[in-house]
Coordinates of C-alpha atoms in Angstrom, one line a residue:
X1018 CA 28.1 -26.8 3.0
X1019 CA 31.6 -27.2 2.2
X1020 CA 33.7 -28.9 4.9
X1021 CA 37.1 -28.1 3.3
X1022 CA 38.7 -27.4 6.7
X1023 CA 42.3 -26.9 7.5
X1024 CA 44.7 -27.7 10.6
X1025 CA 43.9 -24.5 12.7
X1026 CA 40.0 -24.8 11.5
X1027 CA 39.9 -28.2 12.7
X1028 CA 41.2 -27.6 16.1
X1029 CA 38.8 -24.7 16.8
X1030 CA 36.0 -27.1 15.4
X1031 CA 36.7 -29.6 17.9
X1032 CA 37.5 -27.2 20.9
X1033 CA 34.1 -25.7 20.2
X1034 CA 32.1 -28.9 20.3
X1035 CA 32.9 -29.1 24.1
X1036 CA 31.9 -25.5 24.5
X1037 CA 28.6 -26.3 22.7
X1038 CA 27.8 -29.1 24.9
X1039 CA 25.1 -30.3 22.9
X1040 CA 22.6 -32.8 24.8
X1041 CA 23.2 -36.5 24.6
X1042 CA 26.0 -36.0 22.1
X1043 CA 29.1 -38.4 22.5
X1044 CA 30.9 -34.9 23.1
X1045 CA 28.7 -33.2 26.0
X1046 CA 30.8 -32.9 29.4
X1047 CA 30.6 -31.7 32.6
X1048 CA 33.6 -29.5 32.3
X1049 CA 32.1 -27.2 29.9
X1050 CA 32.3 -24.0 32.0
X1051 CA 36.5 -25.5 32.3
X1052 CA 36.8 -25.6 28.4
X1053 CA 35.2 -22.0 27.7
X1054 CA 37.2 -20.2 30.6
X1055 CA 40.2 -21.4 29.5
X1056 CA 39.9 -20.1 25.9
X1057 CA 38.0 -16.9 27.5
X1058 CA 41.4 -16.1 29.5
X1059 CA 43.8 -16.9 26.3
X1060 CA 41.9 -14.6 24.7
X1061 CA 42.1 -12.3 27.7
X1062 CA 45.7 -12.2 27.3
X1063 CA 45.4 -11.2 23.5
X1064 CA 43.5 -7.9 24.5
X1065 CA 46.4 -7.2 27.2
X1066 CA 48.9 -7.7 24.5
X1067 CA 47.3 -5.3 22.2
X1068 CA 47.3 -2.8 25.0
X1069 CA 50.4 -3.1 25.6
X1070 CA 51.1 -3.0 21.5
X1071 CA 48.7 0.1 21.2
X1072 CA 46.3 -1.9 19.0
X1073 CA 43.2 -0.2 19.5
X1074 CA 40.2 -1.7 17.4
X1075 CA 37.3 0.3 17.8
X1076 CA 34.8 -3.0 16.8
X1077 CA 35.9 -5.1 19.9
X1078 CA 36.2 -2.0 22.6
X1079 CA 32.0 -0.6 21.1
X1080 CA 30.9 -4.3 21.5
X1081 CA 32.3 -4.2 25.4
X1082 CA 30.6 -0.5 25.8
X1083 CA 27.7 -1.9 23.9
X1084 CA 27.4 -5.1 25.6
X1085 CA 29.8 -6.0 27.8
X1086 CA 29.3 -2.8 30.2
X1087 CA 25.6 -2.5 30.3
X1088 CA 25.6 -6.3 31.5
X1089 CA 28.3 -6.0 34.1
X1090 CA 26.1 -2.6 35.1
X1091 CA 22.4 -4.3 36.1
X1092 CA 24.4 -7.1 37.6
X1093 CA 26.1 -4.8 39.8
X1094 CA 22.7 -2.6 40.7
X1095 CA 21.1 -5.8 41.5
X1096 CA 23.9 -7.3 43.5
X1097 CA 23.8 -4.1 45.7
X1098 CA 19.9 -4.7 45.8
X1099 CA 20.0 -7.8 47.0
X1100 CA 22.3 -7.4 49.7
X1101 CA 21.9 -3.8 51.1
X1102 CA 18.2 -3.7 50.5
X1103 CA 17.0 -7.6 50.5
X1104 CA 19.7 -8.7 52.8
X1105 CA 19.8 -11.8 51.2
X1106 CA 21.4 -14.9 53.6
X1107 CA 22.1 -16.5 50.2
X1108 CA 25.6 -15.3 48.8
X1109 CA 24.6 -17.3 45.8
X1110 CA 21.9 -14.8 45.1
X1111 CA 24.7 -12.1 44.1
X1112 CA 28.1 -14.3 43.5
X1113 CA 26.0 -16.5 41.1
X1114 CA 24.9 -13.4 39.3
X1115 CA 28.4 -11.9 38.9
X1116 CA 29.5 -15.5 37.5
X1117 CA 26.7 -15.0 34.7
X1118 CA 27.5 -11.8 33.8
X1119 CA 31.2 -13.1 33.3
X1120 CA 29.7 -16.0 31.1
X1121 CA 28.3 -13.4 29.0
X1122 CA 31.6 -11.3 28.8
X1123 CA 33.2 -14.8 28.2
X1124 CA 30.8 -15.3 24.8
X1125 CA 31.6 -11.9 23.4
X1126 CA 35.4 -12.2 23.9
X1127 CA 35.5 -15.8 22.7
X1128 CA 32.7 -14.8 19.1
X1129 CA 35.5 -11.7 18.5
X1130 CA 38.1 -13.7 18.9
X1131 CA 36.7 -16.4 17.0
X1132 CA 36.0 -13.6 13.8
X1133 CA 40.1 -12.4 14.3
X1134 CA 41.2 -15.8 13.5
X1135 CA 39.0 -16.6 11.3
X1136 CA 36.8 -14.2 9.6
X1137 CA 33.2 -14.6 9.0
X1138 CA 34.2 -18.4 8.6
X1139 CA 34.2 -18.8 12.3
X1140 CA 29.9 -18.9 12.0
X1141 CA 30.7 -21.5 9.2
X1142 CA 33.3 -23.2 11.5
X1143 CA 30.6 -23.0 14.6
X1144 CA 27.9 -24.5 12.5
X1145 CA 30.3 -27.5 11.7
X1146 CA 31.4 -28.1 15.0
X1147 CA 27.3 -28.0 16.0
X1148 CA 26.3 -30.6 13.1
X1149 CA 29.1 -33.1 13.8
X1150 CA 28.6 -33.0 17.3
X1151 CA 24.5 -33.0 16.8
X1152 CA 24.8 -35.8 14.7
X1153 CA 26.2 -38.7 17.4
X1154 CA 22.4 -37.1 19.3
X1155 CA 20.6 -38.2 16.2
X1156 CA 22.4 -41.6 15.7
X1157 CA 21.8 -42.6 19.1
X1158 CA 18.3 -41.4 18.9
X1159 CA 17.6 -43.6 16.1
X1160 CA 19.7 -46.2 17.2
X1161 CA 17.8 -46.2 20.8
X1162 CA 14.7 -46.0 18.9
X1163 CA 14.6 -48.1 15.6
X1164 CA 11.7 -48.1 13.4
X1165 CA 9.5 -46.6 16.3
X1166 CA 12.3 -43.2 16.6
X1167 CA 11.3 -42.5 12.9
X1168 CA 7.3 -41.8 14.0
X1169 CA 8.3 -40.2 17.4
X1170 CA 10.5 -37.3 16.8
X1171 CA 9.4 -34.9 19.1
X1172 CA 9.3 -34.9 22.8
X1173 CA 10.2 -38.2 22.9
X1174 CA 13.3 -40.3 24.3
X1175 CA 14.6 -43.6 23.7
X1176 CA 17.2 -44.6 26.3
X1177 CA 16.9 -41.1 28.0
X1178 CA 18.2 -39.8 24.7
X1179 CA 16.0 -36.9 22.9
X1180 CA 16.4 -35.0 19.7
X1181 CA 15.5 -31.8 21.9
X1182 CA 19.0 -30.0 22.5
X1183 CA 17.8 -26.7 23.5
X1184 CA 21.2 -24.5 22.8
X1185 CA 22.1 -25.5 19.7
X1186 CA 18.5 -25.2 18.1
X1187 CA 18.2 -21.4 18.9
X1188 CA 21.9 -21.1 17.3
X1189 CA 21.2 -23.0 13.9
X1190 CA 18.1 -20.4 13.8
X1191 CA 20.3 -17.5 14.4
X1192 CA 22.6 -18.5 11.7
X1193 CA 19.8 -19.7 9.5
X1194 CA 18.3 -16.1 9.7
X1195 CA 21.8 -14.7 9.1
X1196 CA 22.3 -16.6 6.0
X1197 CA 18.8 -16.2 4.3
X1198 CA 19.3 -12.6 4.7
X1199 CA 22.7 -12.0 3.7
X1200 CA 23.9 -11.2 0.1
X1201 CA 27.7 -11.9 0.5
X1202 CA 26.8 -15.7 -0.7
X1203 CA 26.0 -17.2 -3.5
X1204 CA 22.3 -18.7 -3.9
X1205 CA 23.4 -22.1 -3.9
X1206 CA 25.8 -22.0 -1.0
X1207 CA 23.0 -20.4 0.8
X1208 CA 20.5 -22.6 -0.5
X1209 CA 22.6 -25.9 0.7
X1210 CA 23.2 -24.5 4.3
X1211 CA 19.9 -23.1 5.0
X1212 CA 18.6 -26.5 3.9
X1213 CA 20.8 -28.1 6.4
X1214 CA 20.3 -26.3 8.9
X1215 CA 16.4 -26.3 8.4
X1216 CA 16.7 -29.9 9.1
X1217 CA 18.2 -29.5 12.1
X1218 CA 16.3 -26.8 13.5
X1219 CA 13.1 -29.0 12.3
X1220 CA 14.7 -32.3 14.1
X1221 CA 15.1 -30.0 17.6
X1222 CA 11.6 -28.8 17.1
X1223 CA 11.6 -25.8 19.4
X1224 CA 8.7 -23.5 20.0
X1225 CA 10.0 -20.7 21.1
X1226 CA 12.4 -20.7 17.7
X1227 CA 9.5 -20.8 15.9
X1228 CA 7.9 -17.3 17.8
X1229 CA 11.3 -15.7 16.9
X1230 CA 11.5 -16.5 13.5
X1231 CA 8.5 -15.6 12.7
X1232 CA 8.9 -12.1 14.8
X1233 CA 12.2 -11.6 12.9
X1234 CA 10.7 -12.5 9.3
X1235 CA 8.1 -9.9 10.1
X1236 CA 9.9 -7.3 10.8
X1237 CA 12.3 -7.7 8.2
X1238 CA 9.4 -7.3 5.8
X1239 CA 8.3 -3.8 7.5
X1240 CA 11.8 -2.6 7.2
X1241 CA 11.5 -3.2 3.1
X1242 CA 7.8 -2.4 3.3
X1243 CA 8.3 0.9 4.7
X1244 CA 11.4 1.9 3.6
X1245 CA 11.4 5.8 3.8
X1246 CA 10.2 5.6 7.4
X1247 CA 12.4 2.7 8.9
X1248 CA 13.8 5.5 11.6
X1249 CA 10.2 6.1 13.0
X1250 CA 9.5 1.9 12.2
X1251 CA 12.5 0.9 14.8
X1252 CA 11.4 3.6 17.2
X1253 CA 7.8 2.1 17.1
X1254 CA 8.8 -1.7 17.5
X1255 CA 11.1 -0.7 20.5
X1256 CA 7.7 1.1 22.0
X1257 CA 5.9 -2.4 21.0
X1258 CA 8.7 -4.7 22.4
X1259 CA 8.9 -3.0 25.7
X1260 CA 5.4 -2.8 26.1
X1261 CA 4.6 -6.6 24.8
X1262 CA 7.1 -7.5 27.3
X1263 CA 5.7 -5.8 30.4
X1264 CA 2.4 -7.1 29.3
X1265 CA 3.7 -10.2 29.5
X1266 CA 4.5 -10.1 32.9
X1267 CA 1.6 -8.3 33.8
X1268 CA -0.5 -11.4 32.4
X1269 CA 1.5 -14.1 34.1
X1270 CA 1.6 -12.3 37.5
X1271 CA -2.0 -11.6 37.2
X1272 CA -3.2 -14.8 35.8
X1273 CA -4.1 -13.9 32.5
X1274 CA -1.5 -16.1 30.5
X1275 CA -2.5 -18.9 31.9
X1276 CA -6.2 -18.8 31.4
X1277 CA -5.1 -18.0 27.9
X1278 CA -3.4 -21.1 27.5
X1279 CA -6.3 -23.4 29.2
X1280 CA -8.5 -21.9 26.9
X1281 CA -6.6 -22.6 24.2
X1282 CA -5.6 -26.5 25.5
X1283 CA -1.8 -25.4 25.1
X1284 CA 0.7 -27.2 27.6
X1285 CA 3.0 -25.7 29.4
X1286 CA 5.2 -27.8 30.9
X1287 CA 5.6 -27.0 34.4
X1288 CA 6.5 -23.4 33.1
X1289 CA 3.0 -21.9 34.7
X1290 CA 3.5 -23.4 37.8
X1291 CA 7.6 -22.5 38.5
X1292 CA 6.3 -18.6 37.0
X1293 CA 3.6 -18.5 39.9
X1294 CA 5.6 -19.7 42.3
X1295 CA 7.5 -16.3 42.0
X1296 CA 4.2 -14.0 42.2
X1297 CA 4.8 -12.7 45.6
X1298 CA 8.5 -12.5 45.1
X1299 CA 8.3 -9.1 42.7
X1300 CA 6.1 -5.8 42.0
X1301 CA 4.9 -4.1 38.9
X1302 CA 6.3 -0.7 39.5
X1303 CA 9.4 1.7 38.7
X1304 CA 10.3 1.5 42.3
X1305 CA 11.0 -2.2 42.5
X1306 CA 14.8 -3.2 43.0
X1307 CA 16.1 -6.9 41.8
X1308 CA 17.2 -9.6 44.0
X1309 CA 20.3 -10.8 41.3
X1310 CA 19.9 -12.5 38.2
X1311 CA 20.7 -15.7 39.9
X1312 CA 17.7 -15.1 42.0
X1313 CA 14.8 -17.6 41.0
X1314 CA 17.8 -20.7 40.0
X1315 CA 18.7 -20.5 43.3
X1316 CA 15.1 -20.7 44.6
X1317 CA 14.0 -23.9 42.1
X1318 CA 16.8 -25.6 43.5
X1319 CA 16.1 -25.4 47.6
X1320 CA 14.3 -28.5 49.0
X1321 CA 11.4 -26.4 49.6
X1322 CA 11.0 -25.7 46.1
X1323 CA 11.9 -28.9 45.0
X1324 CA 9.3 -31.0 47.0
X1325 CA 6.5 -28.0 47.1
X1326 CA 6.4 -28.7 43.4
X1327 CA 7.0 -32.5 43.3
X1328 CA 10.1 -32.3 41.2
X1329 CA 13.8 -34.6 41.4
X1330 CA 15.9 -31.9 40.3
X1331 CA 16.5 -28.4 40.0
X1332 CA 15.3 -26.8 37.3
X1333 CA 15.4 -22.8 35.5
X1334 CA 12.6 -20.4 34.6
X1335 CA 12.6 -21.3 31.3
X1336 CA 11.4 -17.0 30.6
X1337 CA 14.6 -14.7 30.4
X1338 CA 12.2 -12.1 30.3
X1339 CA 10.5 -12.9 34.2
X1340 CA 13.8 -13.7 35.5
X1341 CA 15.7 -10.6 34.1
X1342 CA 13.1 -8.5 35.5
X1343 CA 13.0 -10.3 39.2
X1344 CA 16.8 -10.4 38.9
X1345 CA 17.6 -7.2 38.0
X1346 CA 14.3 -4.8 38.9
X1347 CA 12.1 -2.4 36.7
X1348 CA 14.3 0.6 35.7
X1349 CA 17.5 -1.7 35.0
X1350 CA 15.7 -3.6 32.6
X1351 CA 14.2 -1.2 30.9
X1352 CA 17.7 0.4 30.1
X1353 CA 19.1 -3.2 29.6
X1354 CA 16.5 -3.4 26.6
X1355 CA 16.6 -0.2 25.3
X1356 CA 20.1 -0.1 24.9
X1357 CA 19.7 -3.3 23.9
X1358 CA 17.0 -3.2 21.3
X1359 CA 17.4 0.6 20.1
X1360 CA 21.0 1.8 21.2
X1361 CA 22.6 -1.2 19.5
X1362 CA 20.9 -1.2 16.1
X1363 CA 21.1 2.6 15.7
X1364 CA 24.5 2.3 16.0
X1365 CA 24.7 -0.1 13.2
X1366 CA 22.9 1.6 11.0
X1367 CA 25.0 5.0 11.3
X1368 CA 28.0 3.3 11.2
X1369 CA 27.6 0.1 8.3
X1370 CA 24.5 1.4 6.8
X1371 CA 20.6 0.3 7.1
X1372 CA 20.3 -2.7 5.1
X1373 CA 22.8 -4.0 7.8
X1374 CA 21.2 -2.2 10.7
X1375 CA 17.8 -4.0 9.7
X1376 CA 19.4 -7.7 9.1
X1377 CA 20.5 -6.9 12.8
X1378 CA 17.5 -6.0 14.2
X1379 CA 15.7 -8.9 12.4
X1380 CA 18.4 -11.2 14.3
X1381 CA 17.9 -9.2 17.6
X1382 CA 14.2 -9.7 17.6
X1383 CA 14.3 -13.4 17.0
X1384 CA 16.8 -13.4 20.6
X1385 CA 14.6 -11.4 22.4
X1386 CA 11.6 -13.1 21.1
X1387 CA 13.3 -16.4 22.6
X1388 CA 13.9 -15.1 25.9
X1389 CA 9.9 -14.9 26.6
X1390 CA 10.5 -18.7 26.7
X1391 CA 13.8 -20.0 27.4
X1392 CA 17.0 -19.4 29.6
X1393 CA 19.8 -17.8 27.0
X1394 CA 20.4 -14.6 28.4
X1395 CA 23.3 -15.6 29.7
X1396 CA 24.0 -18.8 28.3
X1397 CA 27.6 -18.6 26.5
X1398 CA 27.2 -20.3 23.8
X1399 CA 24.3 -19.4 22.2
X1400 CA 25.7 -16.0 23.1
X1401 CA 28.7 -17.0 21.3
X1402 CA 26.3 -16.7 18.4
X1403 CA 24.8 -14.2 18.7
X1404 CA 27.8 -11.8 19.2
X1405 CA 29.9 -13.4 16.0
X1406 CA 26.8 -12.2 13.9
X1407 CA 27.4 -8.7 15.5
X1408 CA 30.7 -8.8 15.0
X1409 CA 30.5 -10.0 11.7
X1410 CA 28.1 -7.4 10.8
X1411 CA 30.5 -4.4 12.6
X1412 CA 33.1 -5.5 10.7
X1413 CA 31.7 -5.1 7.1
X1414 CA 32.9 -2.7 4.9
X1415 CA 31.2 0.0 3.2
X1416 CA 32.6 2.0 0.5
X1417 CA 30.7 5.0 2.5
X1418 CA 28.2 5.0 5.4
X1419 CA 25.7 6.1 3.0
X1420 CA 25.9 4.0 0.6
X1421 CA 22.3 3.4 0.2
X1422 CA 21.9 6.8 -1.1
X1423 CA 22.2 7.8 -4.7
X1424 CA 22.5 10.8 -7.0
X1425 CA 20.2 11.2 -10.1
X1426 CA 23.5 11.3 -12.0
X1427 CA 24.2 7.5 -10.4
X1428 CA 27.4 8.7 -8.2
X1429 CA 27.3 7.5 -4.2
X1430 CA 26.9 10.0 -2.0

């Protein structure tokens, strides 16, 4: 990876480190939610200022009806749930949930942003600030550790320090699926950063990565495998996403996941046990309401909680997919997704063609794969990330929208 970077580049480098917060880094702070509201509302002025200038571009305003709205829309559902139909006594239950949705709308203002000052060098830029910052992790891993750090990479800490950061892993992934799959690079800059950041992804060791890669590699390859049907394909896997994802929750409310995974000697974690606790708490049906998407963090951080299941601290989910559905009930999420899954990537593809339409769904699936396990729903920035791809991807430009089709002659059509 080159790391020619100048004054400007640097700046936003080392602003972004604190944003990324990565675990045990010489740079992680508890002000972090401080650093990214303060770029969020410079950026906030930006949009004003092109209102006011009548700069309208139609990239930033379809990511907020695309994105932006449909978040700020369950939140609100749910927030009216909770109190008019719950009557929850706890105002975090629907404050908390409004302050996540604004983390989200934070990420996509800060990743478009981000791509207007820098072009598609802001995922280079975001990568850099990542690695540096990762790096002081590493060196005080091995430094804590010694010879023993080099045999115990995983799960394991020396001086409370772990190679496990959580955030940043998913994002390397992202960008490592973006890279592999995109032809505006040459082979050996792609080669060179997907090697580095296959280190790094290896080094944080996260399963639920693994799932989505895996997802997105596959469904890459039955995009190219079926290419005269890919319509029909993307309508399938959003029938097969929704339905693996209720069935999901029908096997952990039910018991079924976690007979699967004593049968199979896999450990949880403590994940089996916070997702029971919840059991009571929700209902399988079109009719059930959400309590806010705050909900269950609010819960796993009571006393009760706390010493029912023998734990020092308050904890999360760790399964986006549970907690969006408590948090925002049955029909919400099922629009959430569907927009989300389907909406989304049609839109791509009418507008910047299919080739990009599939390289975002491949993307897409990997996230959604990765909330079945972890908390980055509305985690800003991994959803940094995420969005910057998007943006990246919106702002391409094609010679014509169907580019991919071709006269006999030769001529574009």
């Amino acid at each position: 990876m080159i790391l020619k970077i100048g004054k400007n580049k640097l700046l936003y480098v080392i602003y972004m480190m604190f944003i990324l917060n990565v675990n045990y880094s010489v740079f992680n702070t508890s002000h972090k939610y401080i650093f990214s509201g303060i770029l969020f509302l410079w950026c906030l002025l930006l949009v004003l200022a092109n209102i006011i200038r009548d700069h309208y571009d139609y990239v930033f305003w379809s990511g907020v009806k695309g994105f932006v709205i449909p978040m700020i829309a369950v939140t609100m559902l749910s927030t009216l749930s909770a109190i008019l139909i719950y009557h929850t006594p706890v105002r975090g239950d629907y404050t908390q949930s409004i302050i996540r949705a604004l983390h989200y709308c934070e990420a996509y203002t800060i990743a478009y942003f981000s791509y207007k000052w820098f072009g598609k060098d802001c995922i280079r830029l975001y990568i850099v600030s990542g690695l540096i910052s990762y790096s002081t992790t590493v060196i005080r891993f091995f430094a804590y550790g010694g010879i023993d750090a080099f045999t115990h990479l995983f799960n394991t800490k020396f001086n409370d320090v772990t190679l496990e950061v959580h955030n940043l892993t998913y994002i390397l992934g992202l960008f490592f699926l973006y890279y592999i799959t995109s032809s505006d690079y040459s082979k050996k800059t792609k080669k060179n950063i997907c090697l580095i950041l296959a280190v790094a992804i290896f080094l944080g060791n996260k399963r639920a990565l693994y799932l989505g890669m895996a997802v997105s590699a596959l469904t890459y390859y039955l995009f190219h495998k079926f290419d005269g049907k890919r319509t029909k394909l993307l309508k399938f896997l959003l029938l097969v996403y929704i339905i693996v994802a209720f069935g999901y929750i029908f096997m952990i409310k039910y018991g079924v996941f976690e007979a699967i995974m004593t049968m199979l000697n896999i450990k949880t974690n403590s994940r089996l046990i916070f997702w029971n606790y919840f059991n009571p708490i929700y209902e399988l049906s079109p009719s059930y309401l959400g309590r806010g998407l705050a909900y269950t963090s609010n819960v796993m951080n009571t006393e009760l909680f706390l010493r029912s299941n023998r734990i020092s601290s308050g904890t999360e989910l760790h399964n986006d997919i549970l907690r969006a559905y408590i948090g925002w009930g049955f029909m919400p999420f099922v629009c959430y997704f569907f927009n989300f899954i389907y909406l989304q990537t049609s839109k791509i593809i009418k507008q910047k063609g299919k080739n990009i339409g599939w390289k975002f769904f491949s993307i897409m699936s990997c996230v959604f794969f990765i909330y079945f396990f972890d908390n980055m729903l509305d985690n800003i920035d991994f959803n940094i990330a995420f969005f910057m791809i998007w943006v990246v991807y919106m702002k391409t430009d094609l010679i014509t929208k169907n580019m991919n089709m071709v006269h006999s002659t030769g001529e574009v059509i």
